[in-house]
Amino acid sequence: MDLNRKIIHVDADSFYASVEERDDPGLSGKPVVVGGRPDGRGVIATANYVARSFGVRSAMPSSQALRLCPSLTFVKPDMKKYREASQAMHAVFKRYTDLIEPLSLDEAYLDVSDSELLAGSATRMAQAIKSEIHREVGIRVSAGVSINKFLAKVASDWEKPDGLTVLPPDLIDDFVGQLALRKFPGVGPKMAERLRSDGYTRAQDLLPVSRRACVKAYGAMGERLYHLVRGVDERPVQVTRQRKSVSVERTYSEDLPDLAACQKAVQSLLPELESRMGEHADRVRSVFVKVKFSDFSQTTAEGPLEVDLTQSTQQFLAEAYARGQRPVRLIGVGLRLGPIEWGLQLDLDLPG
Ligand code: TTP
Ligand code: MG
């Protein structure tokens, strides 16, 4: 295991709500959510920590949130403001390293292994990042410091909000051993249930299981878990974002009059899409066709890649076209991509 890397994971506390509280001192100390109004079908994007004490959570219907907390203040999301706050956070990160991997607007990994600032102390860098973001952006973040991404991320979540958790190598085994497997990255509810019914709830429960047996029982996820329960995660901090989709679209100088014209147009977009798909072919999760009609209304039909690209795109085109049934000004075809698989090799012959 590489003990020499220094990774910091930073995650803003109740991000959207913190930005809103910063900009409206009247919200201070009150339960606040950012999201849709409770009279419609809105949902909560995030809740500040006061609102969370009432049980209010992200993705909850706003009407339910209001029942849990009748004094709740609702604020409409303002993405422009959150993007600016995110950029200001990144300006702070960049003082400490160029190796920054954003995970979302409010979350990033930093590899500070080669940074000589603050005597090379990742802990002091994390402290400085926290206070500089507070001073300059006006919000609180939590940070985790350890030797890899997995551990740094778990650590940043440990003492939220306004947390700073440092996980040095000698504490890793005890710390990870206690963690619930259902909280591990990539373990969804189904996998968690399978593990539980096999008798594995916490990371330490899996330690006696050999690598070979882990892989045999749980495939690629087993391989990953075998390493994670030992606190091993060799994934590098990746500066360039992974592509989430590839697509090609065209706006036509004259509207395409009918479905037959659209079918031809889609077919002519495919060679370019295939060439862009290139190295991502093994990550394709679904295919989509976007249609913008002459009245500028727009619709997208999407589904798994069946048989081949031609057949799938024609099927989704027909589906999308049927929703408008009028001349078409733009057509797009694209592929959604899943995450890059972890670099761990499935080698059944390895000992362990
Ligand atoms: P998170 O970092 O998951 O949540 P948070 O920052 O609000 O709270 P904390 O990290 O302290 O637990 O998400 C960041 C932002 O993304 C969040 O402020 C709002 C948005 N978001 C949604 O819009 N919908 C969601 O379901 C989630 C989870 C987040
Ligand atoms: Mg956050």
PDB file of N, CA, C and O in Angstrom, residues 9-12 15-16 79 82-83 86-87 89-90 93 100-109 153 241 244:
ATOM      1  N   HIS A   9     -10.025  15.534   0.821  1.00  0.00           N
ATOM      2  CA  HIS A   9     -11.364  15.612   0.219  1.00  0.00           C
ATOM      3  C   HIS A   9     -12.113  16.747   0.906  1.00  0.00           C
ATOM      4  O   HIS A   9     -12.173  16.804   2.137  1.00  0.00           O
ATOM      5  N   VAL A  10     -12.634  17.661   0.095  1.00  0.00           N
ATOM      6  CA  VAL A  10     -13.360  18.817   0.633  1.00  0.00           C
ATOM      7  C   VAL A  10     -14.814  18.741   0.173  1.00  0.00           C
ATOM      8  O   VAL A  10     -15.081  18.469  -1.000  1.00  0.00           O
ATOM      9  N   ASP A  11     -15.741  18.964   1.080  1.00  0.00           N
ATOM     10  CA  ASP A  11     -17.180  18.940   0.749  1.00  0.00           C
ATOM     11  C   ASP A  11     -17.870  20.049   1.544  1.00  0.00           C
ATOM     12  O   ASP A  11     -17.802  20.070   2.764  1.00  0.00           O
ATOM     13  N   ALA A  12     -18.499  20.982   0.835  1.00  0.00           N
ATOM     14  CA  ALA A  12     -19.173  22.091   1.517  1.00  0.00           C
ATOM     15  C   ALA A  12     -20.344  21.566   2.345  1.00  0.00           C
ATOM     16  O   ALA A  12     -20.993  20.592   1.976  1.00  0.00           O
ATOM     17  N   PHE A  15     -24.496  22.868   1.049  1.00  0.00           N
ATOM     18  CA  PHE A  15     -23.925  23.860   0.138  1.00  0.00           C
ATOM     19  C   PHE A  15     -24.888  24.964  -0.309  1.00  0.00           C
ATOM     20  O   PHE A  15     -24.677  26.153  -0.022  1.00  0.00           O
ATOM     21  N   TYR A  16     -25.964  24.604  -1.028  1.00  0.00           N
ATOM     22  CA  TYR A  16     -26.848  25.655  -1.550  1.00  0.00           C
ATOM     23  C   TYR A  16     -27.402  26.505  -0.391  1.00  0.00           C
ATOM     24  O   TYR A  16     -27.493  27.730  -0.486  1.00  0.00           O
ATOM     25  N   MET A  79     -28.692  28.714  -9.367  1.00  0.00           N
ATOM     26  CA  MET A  79     -27.501  27.942  -9.759  1.00  0.00           C
ATOM     27  C   MET A  79     -26.312  28.840 -10.089  1.00  0.00           C
ATOM     28  O   MET A  79     -25.165  28.464  -9.877  1.00  0.00           O
ATOM     29  N   TYR A  82     -24.382  29.442  -7.065  1.00  0.00           N
ATOM     30  CA  TYR A  82     -23.670  28.261  -6.552  1.00  0.00           C
ATOM     31  C   TYR A  82     -22.444  27.965  -7.407  1.00  0.00           C
ATOM     32  O   TYR A  82     -21.411  27.535  -6.908  1.00  0.00           O
ATOM     33  N   ARG A  83     -22.588  28.239  -8.734  1.00  0.00           N
ATOM     34  CA  ARG A  83     -21.416  28.043  -9.604  1.00  0.00           C
ATOM     35  C   ARG A  83     -20.309  29.033  -9.256  1.00  0.00           C
ATOM     36  O   ARG A  83     -19.128  28.675  -9.235  1.00  0.00           O
ATOM     37  N   SER A  86     -18.653  27.907  -6.171  1.00  0.00           N
ATOM     38  CA  SER A  86     -17.809  26.764  -6.482  1.00  0.00           C
ATOM     39  C   SER A  86     -16.477  27.221  -7.083  1.00  0.00           C
ATOM     40  O   SER A  86     -15.401  26.731  -6.711  1.00  0.00           O
ATOM     41  N   GLN A  87     -16.560  28.179  -7.998  1.00  0.00           N
ATOM     42  CA  GLN A  87     -15.320  28.703  -8.603  1.00  0.00           C
ATOM     43  C   GLN A  87     -14.436  29.358  -7.545  1.00  0.00           C
ATOM     44  O   GLN A  87     -13.216  29.201  -7.571  1.00  0.00           O
ATOM     45  N   MET A  89     -14.288  28.554  -4.420  1.00  0.00           N
ATOM     46  CA  MET A  89     -13.664  27.461  -3.653  1.00  0.00           C
ATOM     47  C   MET A  89     -12.450  26.932  -4.411  1.00  0.00           C
ATOM     48  O   MET A  89     -11.391  26.693  -3.827  1.00  0.00           O
ATOM     49  N   HIS A  90     -12.619  26.763  -5.736  1.00  0.00           N
ATOM     50  CA  HIS A  90     -11.509  26.231  -6.533  1.00  0.00           C
ATOM     51  C   HIS A  90     -10.311  27.178  -6.571  1.00  0.00           C
ATOM     52  O   HIS A  90      -9.169  26.728  -6.646  1.00  0.00           O
ATOM     53  N   PHE A  93      -8.434  26.200  -3.601  1.00  0.00           N
ATOM     54  CA  PHE A  93      -7.745  24.911  -3.809  1.00  0.00           C
ATOM     55  C   PHE A  93      -6.450  25.103  -4.592  1.00  0.00           C
ATOM     56  O   PHE A  93      -5.422  24.495  -4.290  1.00  0.00           O
ATOM     57  N   ILE A 100      -6.439  18.696  -8.859  1.00  0.00           N
ATOM     58  CA  ILE A 100      -7.777  18.837  -8.275  1.00  0.00           C
ATOM     59  C   ILE A 100      -8.765  18.040  -9.117  1.00  0.00           C
ATOM     60  O   ILE A 100      -8.802  18.190 -10.334  1.00  0.00           O
ATOM     61  N   GLU A 101      -9.540  17.189  -8.476  1.00  0.00           N
ATOM     62  CA  GLU A 101     -10.574  16.424  -9.183  1.00  0.00           C
ATOM     63  C   GLU A 101     -11.936  16.819  -8.631  1.00  0.00           C
ATOM     64  O   GLU A 101     -12.306  16.417  -7.539  1.00  0.00           O
ATOM     65  N   PRO A 102     -12.699  17.623  -9.400  1.00  0.00           N
ATOM     66  CA  PRO A 102     -14.031  17.989  -8.900  1.00  0.00           C
ATOM     67  C   PRO A 102     -14.988  16.813  -9.026  1.00  0.00           C
ATOM     68  O   PRO A 102     -14.954  16.081 -10.012  1.00  0.00           O
ATOM     69  N   LEU A 103     -15.828  16.621  -7.998  1.00  0.00           N
ATOM     70  CA  LEU A 103     -16.834  15.558  -8.061  1.00  0.00           C
ATOM     71  C   LEU A 103     -18.210  16.155  -8.307  1.00  0.00           C
ATOM     72  O   LEU A 103     -19.084  15.515  -8.868  1.00  0.00           O
ATOM     73  N   SER A 104     -18.399  17.358  -7.834  1.00  0.00           N
ATOM     74  CA  SER A 104     -19.636  18.106  -8.063  1.00  0.00           C
ATOM     75  C   SER A 104     -19.287  19.544  -7.749  1.00  0.00           C
ATOM     76  O   SER A 104     -18.129  19.859  -7.494  1.00  0.00           O
ATOM     77  N   LEU A 105     -20.286  20.427  -7.756  1.00  0.00           N
ATOM     78  CA  LEU A 105     -19.984  21.838  -7.496  1.00  0.00           C
ATOM     79  C   LEU A 105     -19.317  22.037  -6.142  1.00  0.00           C
ATOM     80  O   LEU A 105     -18.479  22.911  -5.987  1.00  0.00           O
ATOM     81  N   ASP A 106     -19.690  21.248  -5.154  1.00  0.00           N
ATOM     82  CA  ASP A 106     -19.219  21.556  -3.792  1.00  0.00           C
ATOM     83  C   ASP A 106     -18.233  20.543  -3.238  1.00  0.00           C
ATOM     84  O   ASP A 106     -17.948  20.537  -2.054  1.00  0.00           O
ATOM     85  N   GLU A 107     -17.710  19.674  -4.126  1.00  0.00           N
ATOM     86  CA  GLU A 107     -16.911  18.565  -3.625  1.00  0.00           C
ATOM     87  C   GLU A 107     -15.706  18.324  -4.527  1.00  0.00           C
ATOM     88  O   GLU A 107     -15.844  18.343  -5.749  1.00  0.00           O
ATOM     89  N   ALA A 108     -14.533  18.108  -3.943  1.00  0.00           N
ATOM     90  CA  ALA A 108     -13.359  17.831  -4.777  1.00  0.00           C
ATOM     91  C   ALA A 108     -12.301  17.062  -3.994  1.00  0.00           C
ATOM     92  O   ALA A 108     -12.230  17.149  -2.764  1.00  0.00           O
ATOM     93  N   TYR A 109     -11.517  16.294  -4.746  1.00  0.00           N
ATOM     94  CA  TYR A 109     -10.304  15.687  -4.189  1.00  0.00           C
ATOM     95  C   TYR A 109      -9.116  16.551  -4.572  1.00  0.00           C
ATOM     96  O   TYR A 109      -9.022  17.044  -5.703  1.00  0.00           O
ATOM     97  N   LYS A 153     -12.419  10.695   1.639  1.00  0.00           N
ATOM     98  CA  LYS A 153     -13.855  10.998   1.504  1.00  0.00           C
ATOM     99  C   LYS A 153     -14.632  10.533   2.739  1.00  0.00           C
ATOM    100  O   LYS A 153     -15.499  11.255   3.247  1.00  0.00           O
ATOM    101  N   ARG A 241     -12.059  15.811 -16.059  1.00  0.00           N
ATOM    102  CA  ARG A 241     -13.336  15.183 -15.758  1.00  0.00           C
ATOM    103  C   ARG A 241     -13.569  13.995 -16.683  1.00  0.00           C
ATOM    104  O   ARG A 241     -13.255  14.048 -17.865  1.00  0.00           O
ATOM    105  N   LYS A 244     -19.245  12.179 -19.399  1.00  0.00           N
ATOM    106  CA  LYS A 244     -20.464  11.480 -18.995  1.00  0.00           C
ATOM    107  C   LYS A 244     -21.318  11.118 -20.197  1.00  0.00           C
ATOM    108  O   LYS A 244     -22.242  10.342 -20.099  1.00  0.00           O
TER     109      LYS A 244
END
